[in-house]
Amino acid sequence: PRALREVERLGRDSASLHGTLAKLESKVADSEAGPRDAGPSTLDTLEHLHLIKRNLDRTVAVLEKSAAWERLVQQVEANFSQRDLVGVADRLGSLRASLETLRGMPGEDRRADVLHKMEQRLETLIGPGLRTAVDQCLNSEEDPNRPG
């Protein structure tokens, strides 16, 4: 919820910045049509605003990933409760990608710990079935009279 409010706030700030940028572009166009004495300061301002816009866009993307992280964690828990191990594995891959995107952001250690514990849970659930399948495969190779 907090991350979503931040995303919304940054969206509004970005929209405001777009409006300001449009006004400045209009002023630049007017100055190009008229006297040439406003040059560098207007262009410097445009360059600075463009940099701010890029930073805001990156921040919005990180905040969206942060909000998506919490949703993915909830989905993984739901997959665990339904014993949908394929769904768990798929979403753990998405969580790992999000963890990389959110590197350096507050809560990084907590997110890494959550992912590690979920991966261990998956390994624990897969382990016995995998061991049985490997044993069956090895036993069938040892007994040439056995069908299979």
Short mmCIF file of N, CA, C and O in Angstrom, two decimals:
data_model
loop_
_atom_site.label_atom_id
_atom_site.label_comp_id
_atom_site.label_asym_id
_atom_site.label_seq_id
_atom_site.Cartn_x
_atom_site.Cartn_y
_atom_site.Cartn_z
N PRO A 1 0.82 -1.21 0.00
CA PRO A 1 0.00 0.00 0.00
C PRO A 1 0.86 1.27 0.00
O PRO A 1 0.60 2.17 -0.76
N ARG A 2 1.90 1.31 0.83
CA ARG A 2 2.75 2.49 0.88
C ARG A 2 3.47 2.68 -0.44
O ARG A 2 3.56 3.79 -0.96
N ALA A 3 3.96 1.58 -0.98
CA ALA A 3 4.66 1.65 -2.26
C ALA A 3 3.72 2.13 -3.37
O ALA A 3 4.12 2.91 -4.23
N LEU A 4 2.47 1.68 -3.33
CA LEU A 4 1.51 2.11 -4.34
C LEU A 4 1.23 3.60 -4.24
O LEU A 4 1.10 4.28 -5.26
N ARG A 5 1.14 4.12 -3.00
CA ARG A 5 0.93 5.57 -2.83
C ARG A 5 2.12 6.34 -3.41
O ARG A 5 1.94 7.37 -4.05
N GLU A 6 3.32 5.80 -3.20
CA GLU A 6 4.51 6.44 -3.73
C GLU A 6 4.50 6.42 -5.26
O GLU A 6 4.86 7.39 -5.91
N VAL A 7 4.09 5.29 -5.83
CA VAL A 7 4.00 5.19 -7.29
C VAL A 7 3.01 6.21 -7.82
O VAL A 7 3.27 6.91 -8.81
N GLU A 8 1.85 6.34 -7.16
CA GLU A 8 0.85 7.31 -7.59
C GLU A 8 1.39 8.73 -7.48
O GLU A 8 1.21 9.55 -8.38
N ARG A 9 2.08 9.03 -6.36
CA ARG A 9 2.64 10.37 -6.16
C ARG A 9 3.68 10.67 -7.24
O ARG A 9 3.68 11.74 -7.83
N LEU A 10 4.53 9.69 -7.52
CA LEU A 10 5.55 9.90 -8.54
C LEU A 10 4.91 10.04 -9.93
O LEU A 10 5.41 10.79 -10.76
N GLY A 11 3.82 9.33 -10.14
CA GLY A 11 3.10 9.49 -11.41
C GLY A 11 2.58 10.91 -11.57
O GLY A 11 2.67 11.50 -12.65
N ARG A 12 2.02 11.45 -10.49
CA ARG A 12 1.53 12.84 -10.54
C ARG A 12 2.69 13.80 -10.75
O ARG A 12 2.59 14.73 -11.55
N ASP A 13 3.80 13.56 -10.04
CA ASP A 13 4.97 14.42 -10.21
C ASP A 13 5.49 14.34 -11.64
O ASP A 13 5.89 15.35 -12.23
N SER A 14 5.49 13.14 -12.19
CA SER A 14 5.96 12.95 -13.56
C SER A 14 5.05 13.70 -14.54
O SER A 14 5.54 14.35 -15.46
N ALA A 15 3.73 13.63 -14.31
CA ALA A 15 2.79 14.34 -15.19
C ALA A 15 3.03 15.85 -15.10
O ALA A 15 3.01 16.56 -16.11
N SER A 16 3.26 16.34 -13.89
CA SER A 16 3.54 17.76 -13.70
C SER A 16 4.82 18.15 -14.42
O SER A 16 4.91 19.19 -15.06
N LEU A 17 5.82 17.28 -14.32
CA LEU A 17 7.09 17.53 -14.98
C LEU A 17 6.92 17.54 -16.50
O LEU A 17 7.52 18.37 -17.19
N HIS A 18 6.08 16.65 -17.00
CA HIS A 18 5.80 16.65 -18.45
C HIS A 18 5.19 17.99 -18.87
O HIS A 18 5.55 18.52 -19.92
N GLY A 19 4.28 18.51 -18.06
CA GLY A 19 3.67 19.82 -18.37
C GLY A 19 4.70 20.93 -18.38
O GLY A 19 4.72 21.78 -19.28
N THR A 20 5.56 20.92 -17.38
CA THR A 20 6.62 21.93 -17.30
C THR A 20 7.56 21.81 -18.49
O THR A 20 7.97 22.81 -19.08
N LEU A 21 7.89 20.58 -18.84
CA LEU A 21 8.77 20.34 -19.98
C LEU A 21 8.13 20.85 -21.27
O LEU A 21 8.81 21.47 -22.10
N ALA A 22 6.84 20.64 -21.42
CA ALA A 22 6.15 21.12 -22.63
C ALA A 22 6.19 22.65 -22.70
O ALA A 22 6.41 23.23 -23.78
N LYS A 23 6.00 23.31 -21.56
CA LYS A 23 6.07 24.78 -21.53
C LYS A 23 7.47 25.26 -21.92
O LYS A 23 7.62 26.21 -22.68
N LEU A 24 8.49 24.58 -21.39
CA LEU A 24 9.86 24.97 -21.71
C LEU A 24 10.18 24.73 -23.18
O LEU A 24 10.87 25.53 -23.81
N GLU A 25 9.68 23.63 -23.71
CA GLU A 25 9.89 23.37 -25.13
C GLU A 25 9.26 24.47 -25.98
O GLU A 25 9.82 24.91 -26.98
N SER A 26 8.10 24.94 -25.54
CA SER A 26 7.43 26.02 -26.25
C SER A 26 8.26 27.30 -26.19
O SER A 26 8.41 28.01 -27.19
N LYS A 27 8.82 27.56 -25.00
CA LYS A 27 9.67 28.75 -24.86
C LYS A 27 10.92 28.64 -25.74
O LYS A 27 11.36 29.63 -26.33
N VAL A 28 11.49 27.44 -25.82
CA VAL A 28 12.67 27.25 -26.66
C VAL A 28 12.30 27.49 -28.12
O VAL A 28 13.03 28.16 -28.85
N ALA A 29 11.16 26.97 -28.53
CA ALA A 29 10.72 27.18 -29.91
C ALA A 29 10.52 28.67 -30.18
O ALA A 29 10.91 29.17 -31.25
N ASP A 30 9.93 29.38 -29.20
CA ASP A 30 9.74 30.83 -29.36
C ASP A 30 11.08 31.56 -29.44
O ASP A 30 11.25 32.47 -30.24
N SER A 31 12.04 31.12 -28.60
CA SER A 31 13.33 31.81 -28.59
C SER A 31 14.10 31.53 -29.88
O SER A 31 14.86 32.36 -30.34
N GLU A 32 13.90 30.33 -30.45
CA GLU A 32 14.57 30.03 -31.71
C GLU A 32 13.99 30.86 -32.85
O GLU A 32 14.70 31.24 -33.78
N ALA A 33 12.73 31.15 -32.76
CA ALA A 33 12.09 31.95 -33.79
C ALA A 33 12.45 33.44 -33.65
O ALA A 33 12.49 34.16 -34.62
N GLY A 34 12.73 33.86 -32.41
CA GLY A 34 13.04 35.27 -32.14
C GLY A 34 14.52 35.48 -31.93
O GLY A 34 15.35 34.81 -32.56
N PRO A 35 14.87 36.40 -31.02
CA PRO A 35 16.28 36.70 -30.75
C PRO A 35 17.02 35.49 -30.20
O PRO A 35 16.45 34.63 -29.56
N ARG A 36 18.32 35.44 -30.44
CA ARG A 36 19.16 34.30 -30.06
C ARG A 36 19.88 34.51 -28.72
O ARG A 36 20.84 33.83 -28.45
N ASP A 37 19.41 35.36 -27.84
CA ASP A 37 20.14 35.65 -26.61
C ASP A 37 19.78 34.74 -25.44
O ASP A 37 20.39 34.81 -24.39
N ALA A 38 18.80 33.84 -25.56
CA ALA A 38 18.38 33.00 -24.44
C ALA A 38 19.02 31.62 -24.47
O ALA A 38 18.80 30.84 -23.56
N GLY A 39 19.80 31.29 -25.47
CA GLY A 39 20.35 29.98 -25.74
C GLY A 39 20.73 29.06 -24.61
O GLY A 39 19.93 28.23 -24.20
N PRO A 40 21.94 29.13 -24.07
CA PRO A 40 22.44 28.09 -23.17
C PRO A 40 21.62 27.87 -21.91
O PRO A 40 21.41 26.75 -21.50
N SER A 41 21.11 28.89 -21.29
CA SER A 41 20.39 28.69 -20.03
C SER A 41 19.09 27.90 -20.26
O SER A 41 18.75 27.04 -19.46
N THR A 42 18.40 28.16 -21.35
CA THR A 42 17.18 27.42 -21.65
C THR A 42 17.51 25.97 -21.97
O THR A 42 16.85 25.05 -21.47
N LEU A 43 18.54 25.75 -22.74
CA LEU A 43 18.93 24.38 -23.08
C LEU A 43 19.43 23.64 -21.86
O LEU A 43 19.16 22.44 -21.69
N ASP A 44 20.17 24.31 -20.99
CA ASP A 44 20.63 23.69 -19.75
C ASP A 44 19.44 23.27 -18.89
O ASP A 44 19.43 22.18 -18.30
N THR A 45 18.44 24.14 -18.84
CA THR A 45 17.24 23.82 -18.05
C THR A 45 16.52 22.62 -18.63
O THR A 45 16.10 21.72 -17.89
N LEU A 46 16.40 22.58 -19.96
CA LEU A 46 15.75 21.43 -20.60
C LEU A 46 16.52 20.14 -20.33
O LEU A 46 15.93 19.10 -20.04
N GLU A 47 17.83 20.22 -20.42
CA GLU A 47 18.65 19.04 -20.16
C GLU A 47 18.48 18.57 -18.72
O GLU A 47 18.33 17.37 -18.45
N HIS A 48 18.45 19.51 -17.80
CA HIS A 48 18.26 19.18 -16.39
C HIS A 48 16.88 18.55 -16.15
O HIS A 48 16.75 17.55 -15.43
N LEU A 49 15.86 19.12 -16.75
CA LEU A 49 14.51 18.56 -16.60
C LEU A 49 14.42 17.17 -17.22
O LEU A 49 13.75 16.30 -16.67
N HIS A 50 15.09 16.96 -18.31
CA HIS A 50 15.09 15.63 -18.93
C HIS A 50 15.74 14.61 -18.01
O HIS A 50 15.25 13.49 -17.85
N LEU A 51 16.83 14.99 -17.37
CA LEU A 51 17.50 14.13 -16.41
C LEU A 51 16.58 13.81 -15.23
O LEU A 51 16.49 12.65 -14.79
N ILE A 52 15.89 14.80 -14.74
CA ILE A 52 14.94 14.58 -13.64
C ILE A 52 13.84 13.63 -14.06
O ILE A 52 13.46 12.72 -13.32
N LYS A 53 13.33 13.81 -15.27
CA LYS A 53 12.27 12.93 -15.77
C LYS A 53 12.75 11.49 -15.86
O LYS A 53 12.06 10.56 -15.46
N ARG A 54 13.97 11.28 -16.37
CA ARG A 54 14.53 9.92 -16.45
C ARG A 54 14.66 9.30 -15.07
O ARG A 54 14.33 8.13 -14.87
N ASN A 55 15.12 10.10 -14.11
CA ASN A 55 15.26 9.59 -12.74
C ASN A 55 13.90 9.25 -12.14
O ASN A 55 13.76 8.23 -11.45
N LEU A 56 12.91 10.07 -12.40
CA LEU A 56 11.56 9.79 -11.91
C LEU A 56 11.01 8.51 -12.55
O LEU A 56 10.39 7.69 -11.86
N ASP A 57 11.24 8.34 -13.84
CA ASP A 57 10.77 7.13 -14.52
C ASP A 57 11.42 5.89 -13.91
O ASP A 57 10.76 4.87 -13.69
N ARG A 58 12.73 5.97 -13.64
CA ARG A 58 13.42 4.83 -13.02
C ARG A 58 12.87 4.56 -11.61
O ARG A 58 12.70 3.41 -11.23
N THR A 59 12.61 5.62 -10.87
CA THR A 59 12.07 5.47 -9.52
C THR A 59 10.70 4.83 -9.56
O THR A 59 10.39 3.94 -8.75
N VAL A 60 9.87 5.24 -10.49
CA VAL A 60 8.54 4.64 -10.64
C VAL A 60 8.68 3.15 -10.94
O VAL A 60 7.97 2.31 -10.36
N ALA A 61 9.60 2.79 -11.82
CA ALA A 61 9.80 1.38 -12.16
C ALA A 61 10.23 0.57 -10.94
O ALA A 61 9.73 -0.54 -10.71
N VAL A 62 11.12 1.12 -10.13
CA VAL A 62 11.57 0.42 -8.93
C VAL A 62 10.43 0.27 -7.93
O VAL A 62 10.24 -0.80 -7.34
N LEU A 63 9.64 1.32 -7.76
CA LEU A 63 8.51 1.23 -6.83
C LEU A 63 7.46 0.23 -7.32
O LEU A 63 6.85 -0.48 -6.52
N GLU A 64 7.26 0.16 -8.62
CA GLU A 64 6.33 -0.83 -9.16
C GLU A 64 6.84 -2.24 -8.89
O GLU A 64 6.08 -3.13 -8.54
N LYS A 65 8.15 -2.45 -9.05
CA LYS A 65 8.74 -3.76 -8.75
C LYS A 65 8.58 -4.09 -7.27
O LYS A 65 8.33 -5.24 -6.91
N SER A 66 8.72 -3.07 -6.43
CA SER A 66 8.57 -3.29 -4.99
C SER A 66 7.15 -3.73 -4.66
O SER A 66 6.94 -4.66 -3.88
N ALA A 67 6.18 -3.08 -5.26
CA ALA A 67 4.78 -3.46 -5.03
C ALA A 67 4.52 -4.86 -5.60
O ALA A 67 3.81 -5.66 -4.99
N ALA A 68 5.11 -5.15 -6.76
CA ALA A 68 4.93 -6.47 -7.37
C ALA A 68 5.57 -7.55 -6.50
O ALA A 68 5.08 -8.68 -6.45
N TRP A 69 6.66 -7.23 -5.81
CA TRP A 69 7.33 -8.19 -4.92
C TRP A 69 6.34 -8.73 -3.90
O TRP A 69 6.23 -9.93 -3.71
N GLU A 70 5.63 -7.84 -3.23
CA GLU A 70 4.69 -8.27 -2.19
C GLU A 70 3.59 -9.16 -2.78
O GLU A 70 3.19 -10.14 -2.18
N ARG A 71 3.10 -8.79 -3.96
CA ARG A 71 2.07 -9.62 -4.61
C ARG A 71 2.62 -10.99 -4.95
O ARG A 71 1.96 -12.02 -4.75
N LEU A 72 3.85 -11.04 -5.47
CA LEU A 72 4.46 -12.32 -5.82
C LEU A 72 4.65 -13.20 -4.59
O LEU A 72 4.43 -14.41 -4.65
N VAL A 73 5.06 -12.61 -3.48
CA VAL A 73 5.23 -13.38 -2.24
C VAL A 73 3.89 -14.00 -1.84
O VAL A 73 3.82 -15.19 -1.49
N GLN A 74 2.82 -13.24 -1.93
CA GLN A 74 1.50 -13.77 -1.60
C GLN A 74 1.10 -14.89 -2.57
O GLN A 74 0.52 -15.90 -2.16
N GLN A 75 1.42 -14.73 -3.84
CA GLN A 75 1.09 -15.76 -4.82
C GLN A 75 1.89 -17.03 -4.57
O GLN A 75 1.36 -18.14 -4.72
N VAL A 76 3.15 -16.89 -4.18
CA VAL A 76 3.97 -18.07 -3.87
C VAL A 76 3.37 -18.80 -2.68
O VAL A 76 3.26 -20.04 -2.69
N GLU A 77 2.97 -18.06 -1.66
CA GLU A 77 2.35 -18.69 -0.49
C GLU A 77 1.08 -19.45 -0.89
O GLU A 77 0.82 -20.55 -0.42
N ALA A 78 0.28 -18.84 -1.77
CA ALA A 78 -0.93 -19.51 -2.25
C ALA A 78 -0.56 -20.79 -3.02
O ALA A 78 -1.21 -21.83 -2.85
N ASN A 79 0.48 -20.71 -3.85
CA ASN A 79 0.93 -21.90 -4.58
C ASN A 79 1.42 -22.99 -3.62
O ASN A 79 1.16 -24.17 -3.85
N PHE A 80 2.12 -22.60 -2.58
CA PHE A 80 2.57 -23.58 -1.58
C PHE A 80 1.36 -24.26 -0.94
O PHE A 80 1.33 -25.47 -0.79
N SER A 81 0.35 -23.47 -0.56
CA SER A 81 -0.81 -24.05 0.12
C SER A 81 -1.59 -24.98 -0.82
O SER A 81 -2.22 -25.94 -0.36
N GLN A 82 -1.53 -24.73 -2.13
CA GLN A 82 -2.20 -25.59 -3.10
C GLN A 82 -1.30 -26.72 -3.59
O GLN A 82 -1.70 -27.51 -4.44
N ARG A 83 -0.07 -26.74 -3.08
CA ARG A 83 0.94 -27.73 -3.47
C ARG A 83 1.22 -27.68 -4.99
O ARG A 83 1.52 -28.68 -5.62
N ASP A 84 1.12 -26.47 -5.53
CA ASP A 84 1.42 -26.23 -6.95
C ASP A 84 2.90 -25.87 -7.05
O ASP A 84 3.28 -24.70 -7.08
N LEU A 85 3.74 -26.89 -7.10
CA LEU A 85 5.19 -26.67 -7.05
C LEU A 85 5.72 -26.03 -8.32
O LEU A 85 6.69 -25.28 -8.28
N VAL A 86 5.09 -26.29 -9.44
CA VAL A 86 5.50 -25.65 -10.69
C VAL A 86 5.23 -24.14 -10.59
O VAL A 86 6.08 -23.32 -10.96
N GLY A 87 4.06 -23.78 -10.07
CA GLY A 87 3.74 -22.36 -9.87
C GLY A 87 4.69 -21.70 -8.89
O GLY A 87 5.12 -20.56 -9.08
N VAL A 88 5.05 -22.43 -7.82
CA VAL A 88 6.01 -21.91 -6.85
C VAL A 88 7.34 -21.62 -7.54
O VAL A 88 7.91 -20.54 -7.41
N ALA A 89 7.84 -22.61 -8.28
CA ALA A 89 9.14 -22.45 -8.94
C ALA A 89 9.12 -21.29 -9.94
O ALA A 89 10.08 -20.50 -10.00
N ASP A 90 8.03 -21.15 -10.68
CA ASP A 90 7.92 -20.08 -11.65
C ASP A 90 7.96 -18.71 -10.97
O ASP A 90 8.69 -17.82 -11.37
N ARG A 91 7.20 -18.58 -9.91
CA ARG A 91 7.14 -17.29 -9.21
C ARG A 91 8.43 -17.00 -8.43
O ARG A 91 8.80 -15.84 -8.28
N LEU A 92 9.10 -18.05 -7.98
CA LEU A 92 10.39 -17.82 -7.31
C LEU A 92 11.40 -17.23 -8.31
O LEU A 92 12.23 -16.39 -7.94
N GLY A 93 11.31 -17.66 -9.56
CA GLY A 93 12.17 -17.07 -10.59
C GLY A 93 11.87 -15.59 -10.77
O GLY A 93 12.78 -14.76 -10.91
N SER A 94 10.58 -15.24 -10.74
CA SER A 94 10.20 -13.82 -10.85
C SER A 94 10.68 -13.04 -9.63
O SER A 94 11.12 -11.89 -9.75
N LEU A 95 10.59 -13.66 -8.45
CA LEU A 95 11.06 -12.99 -7.24
C LEU A 95 12.57 -12.75 -7.32
O LEU A 95 13.05 -11.69 -6.91
N ARG A 96 13.30 -13.72 -7.84
CA ARG A 96 14.76 -13.55 -7.96
C ARG A 96 15.07 -12.38 -8.89
O ARG A 96 15.95 -11.58 -8.60
N ALA A 97 14.35 -12.26 -10.00
CA ALA A 97 14.57 -11.14 -10.93
C ALA A 97 14.23 -9.82 -10.25
O ALA A 97 14.95 -8.83 -10.41
N SER A 98 13.15 -9.79 -9.47
CA SER A 98 12.77 -8.57 -8.75
C SER A 98 13.82 -8.21 -7.72
O SER A 98 14.12 -7.04 -7.50
N LEU A 99 14.37 -9.23 -7.06
CA LEU A 99 15.40 -8.99 -6.06
C LEU A 99 16.59 -8.26 -6.69
O LEU A 99 17.14 -7.33 -6.11
N GLU A 100 16.95 -8.67 -7.90
CA GLU A 100 18.05 -8.01 -8.60
C GLU A 100 17.70 -6.55 -8.93
O GLU A 100 18.52 -5.66 -8.78
N THR A 101 16.47 -6.33 -9.37
CA THR A 101 16.03 -4.97 -9.71
C THR A 101 16.04 -4.08 -8.48
O THR A 101 16.37 -2.90 -8.56
N LEU A 102 15.67 -4.64 -7.33
CA LEU A 102 15.55 -3.85 -6.11
C LEU A 102 16.84 -3.81 -5.30
O LEU A 102 16.84 -3.35 -4.15
N ARG A 103 17.93 -4.29 -5.88
CA ARG A 103 19.22 -4.28 -5.18
C ARG A 103 19.56 -2.85 -4.74
O ARG A 103 19.44 -1.91 -5.50
N GLY A 104 19.97 -2.73 -3.48
CA GLY A 104 20.36 -1.43 -2.93
C GLY A 104 19.21 -0.65 -2.33
O GLY A 104 19.42 0.40 -1.72
N MET A 105 17.98 -1.14 -2.50
CA MET A 105 16.82 -0.46 -1.93
C MET A 105 16.60 -0.94 -0.49
O MET A 105 17.02 -2.04 -0.14
N PRO A 106 15.96 -0.11 0.33
CA PRO A 106 15.69 -0.53 1.71
C PRO A 106 14.91 -1.85 1.74
O PRO A 106 14.05 -2.10 0.90
N GLY A 107 15.27 -2.71 2.69
CA GLY A 107 14.60 -4.00 2.83
C GLY A 107 15.24 -5.10 2.01
O GLY A 107 14.70 -6.21 1.92
N GLU A 108 16.40 -4.83 1.43
CA GLU A 108 17.05 -5.82 0.57
C GLU A 108 17.36 -7.11 1.31
O GLU A 108 17.11 -8.21 0.80
N ASP A 109 17.87 -7.00 2.54
CA ASP A 109 18.22 -8.20 3.31
C ASP A 109 16.97 -9.02 3.63
O ASP A 109 16.99 -10.24 3.56
N ARG A 110 15.89 -8.34 3.98
CA ARG A 110 14.64 -9.05 4.29
C ARG A 110 14.12 -9.78 3.06
O ARG A 110 13.73 -10.94 3.13
N ARG A 111 14.16 -9.12 1.90
CA ARG A 111 13.69 -9.76 0.66
C ARG A 111 14.55 -10.98 0.33
O ARG A 111 14.02 -12.02 -0.05
N ALA A 112 15.87 -10.83 0.47
CA ALA A 112 16.77 -11.96 0.17
C ALA A 112 16.49 -13.12 1.13
O ALA A 112 16.48 -14.28 0.71
N ASP A 113 16.21 -12.82 2.38
CA ASP A 113 15.91 -13.86 3.37
C ASP A 113 14.60 -14.57 3.02
O ASP A 113 14.51 -15.80 3.08
N VAL A 114 13.59 -13.80 2.67
CA VAL A 114 12.29 -14.37 2.28
C VAL A 114 12.46 -15.31 1.09
O VAL A 114 11.96 -16.44 1.09
N LEU A 115 13.20 -14.86 0.07
CA LEU A 115 13.41 -15.69 -1.12
C LEU A 115 14.17 -16.96 -0.76
O LEU A 115 13.80 -18.06 -1.19
N HIS A 116 15.21 -16.84 0.05
CA HIS A 116 16.01 -18.00 0.44
C HIS A 116 15.15 -19.03 1.18
O HIS A 116 15.22 -20.23 0.90
N LYS A 117 14.33 -18.56 2.11
CA LYS A 117 13.47 -19.48 2.87
C LYS A 117 12.45 -20.17 1.97
O LYS A 117 12.16 -21.36 2.14
N MET A 118 11.91 -19.43 1.01
CA MET A 118 10.94 -20.03 0.09
C MET A 118 11.61 -21.07 -0.80
O MET A 118 11.04 -22.12 -1.09
N GLU A 119 12.83 -20.78 -1.24
CA GLU A 119 13.56 -21.75 -2.06
C GLU A 119 13.85 -23.02 -1.26
O GLU A 119 13.73 -24.14 -1.77
N GLN A 120 14.19 -22.85 0.02
CA GLN A 120 14.44 -24.02 0.87
C GLN A 120 13.16 -24.83 1.06
O GLN A 120 13.20 -26.06 1.04
N ARG A 121 12.03 -24.14 1.23
CA ARG A 121 10.74 -24.85 1.36
C ARG A 121 10.47 -25.67 0.12
O ARG A 121 10.02 -26.82 0.20
N LEU A 122 10.71 -25.09 -1.05
CA LEU A 122 10.47 -25.81 -2.30
C LEU A 122 11.39 -27.03 -2.39
O LEU A 122 10.93 -28.12 -2.74
N GLU A 123 12.65 -26.86 -2.06
CA GLU A 123 13.58 -27.98 -2.10
C GLU A 123 13.15 -29.09 -1.14
O GLU A 123 13.25 -30.28 -1.48
N THR A 124 12.66 -28.72 0.02
CA THR A 124 12.19 -29.70 1.00
C THR A 124 11.00 -30.49 0.45
O THR A 124 10.91 -31.70 0.62
N LEU A 125 10.09 -29.79 -0.24
CA LEU A 125 8.92 -30.47 -0.79
C LEU A 125 9.28 -31.34 -2.00
O LEU A 125 8.69 -32.40 -2.20
N ILE A 126 10.22 -30.89 -2.79
CA ILE A 126 10.60 -31.64 -3.99
C ILE A 126 11.48 -32.83 -3.64
O ILE A 126 11.40 -33.88 -4.25
N GLY A 127 12.32 -32.68 -2.63
CA GLY A 127 13.32 -33.68 -2.27
C GLY A 127 12.83 -35.11 -2.23
O GLY A 127 13.36 -35.97 -2.94
N PRO A 128 11.83 -35.45 -1.40
CA PRO A 128 11.41 -36.85 -1.30
C PRO A 128 10.92 -37.44 -2.63
O PRO A 128 11.27 -38.57 -2.97
N GLY A 129 10.15 -36.71 -3.36
CA GLY A 129 9.64 -37.20 -4.64
C GLY A 129 10.76 -37.39 -5.64
O GLY A 129 10.79 -38.37 -6.40
N LEU A 130 11.71 -36.47 -5.64
CA LEU A 130 12.84 -36.58 -6.55
C LEU A 130 13.70 -37.79 -6.18
O LEU A 130 14.12 -38.55 -7.05
N ARG A 131 13.92 -37.99 -4.89
CA ARG A 131 14.72 -39.14 -4.44
C ARG A 131 14.05 -40.44 -4.85
O ARG A 131 14.70 -41.36 -5.34
N THR A 132 12.72 -40.53 -4.70
CA THR A 132 11.98 -41.73 -5.08
C THR A 132 12.10 -41.98 -6.58
O THR A 132 12.34 -43.11 -7.02
N ALA A 133 11.96 -40.94 -7.38
CA ALA A 133 12.06 -41.08 -8.83
C ALA A 133 13.45 -41.54 -9.25
O ALA A 133 13.60 -42.42 -10.11
N VAL A 134 14.48 -40.98 -8.63
CA VAL A 134 15.86 -41.38 -8.96
C VAL A 134 16.08 -42.84 -8.55
O VAL A 134 16.66 -43.63 -9.30
N ASP A 135 15.62 -43.22 -7.36
CA ASP A 135 15.77 -44.60 -6.90
C ASP A 135 15.07 -45.57 -7.86
O ASP A 135 15.62 -46.62 -8.20
N GLN A 136 13.85 -45.22 -8.29
CA GLN A 136 13.12 -46.08 -9.21
C GLN A 136 13.87 -46.22 -10.53
O GLN A 136 13.95 -47.30 -11.10
N CYS A 137 14.42 -45.13 -10.99
CA CYS A 137 15.17 -45.14 -12.25
C CYS A 137 16.41 -46.01 -12.11
O CYS A 137 16.70 -46.83 -12.99
N LEU A 138 17.12 -45.86 -11.00
CA LEU A 138 18.33 -46.66 -10.79
C LEU A 138 18.00 -48.14 -10.62
O LEU A 138 18.71 -49.00 -11.13
N ASN A 139 16.92 -48.43 -9.91
CA ASN A 139 16.53 -49.83 -9.71
C ASN A 139 16.14 -50.48 -11.03
O ASN A 139 16.43 -51.65 -11.25
N SER A 140 15.47 -49.76 -11.90
CA SER A 140 15.07 -50.35 -13.18
C SER A 140 16.29 -50.60 -14.07
O SER A 140 16.30 -51.52 -14.86
N GLU A 141 17.34 -49.81 -13.92
CA GLU A 141 18.56 -50.03 -14.69
C GLU A 141 19.33 -51.24 -14.17
O GLU A 141 19.98 -51.94 -14.92
N GLU A 142 19.25 -51.48 -12.86
CA GLU A 142 19.98 -52.61 -12.26
C GLU A 142 19.33 -53.95 -12.57
O GLU A 142 19.98 -54.96 -12.61
N ASP A 143 18.01 -54.00 -12.78
CA ASP A 143 17.28 -55.24 -13.01
C ASP A 143 16.90 -55.32 -14.50
O ASP A 143 15.84 -54.80 -14.90
N PRO A 144 17.70 -55.96 -15.33
CA PRO A 144 17.39 -56.00 -16.77
C PRO A 144 16.14 -56.79 -17.10
O PRO A 144 15.56 -56.60 -18.16
N ASN A 145 15.68 -57.66 -16.20
CA ASN A 145 14.45 -58.45 -16.47
C ASN A 145 13.20 -57.65 -16.16
O ASN A 145 12.11 -58.02 -16.55
N ARG A 146 13.38 -56.55 -15.44
CA ARG A 146 12.24 -55.75 -15.05
C ARG A 146 11.80 -54.87 -16.23
O ARG A 146 12.64 -54.24 -16.88
N PRO A 147 10.50 -54.82 -16.52
CA PRO A 147 10.04 -53.99 -17.65
C PRO A 147 10.25 -52.50 -17.35
O PRO A 147 10.14 -52.07 -16.23
N GLY A 148 10.49 -51.73 -18.35
CA GLY A 148 10.57 -50.30 -18.16
C GLY A 148 11.78 -49.80 -18.70
O GLY A 148 12.41 -48.93 -18.79
#
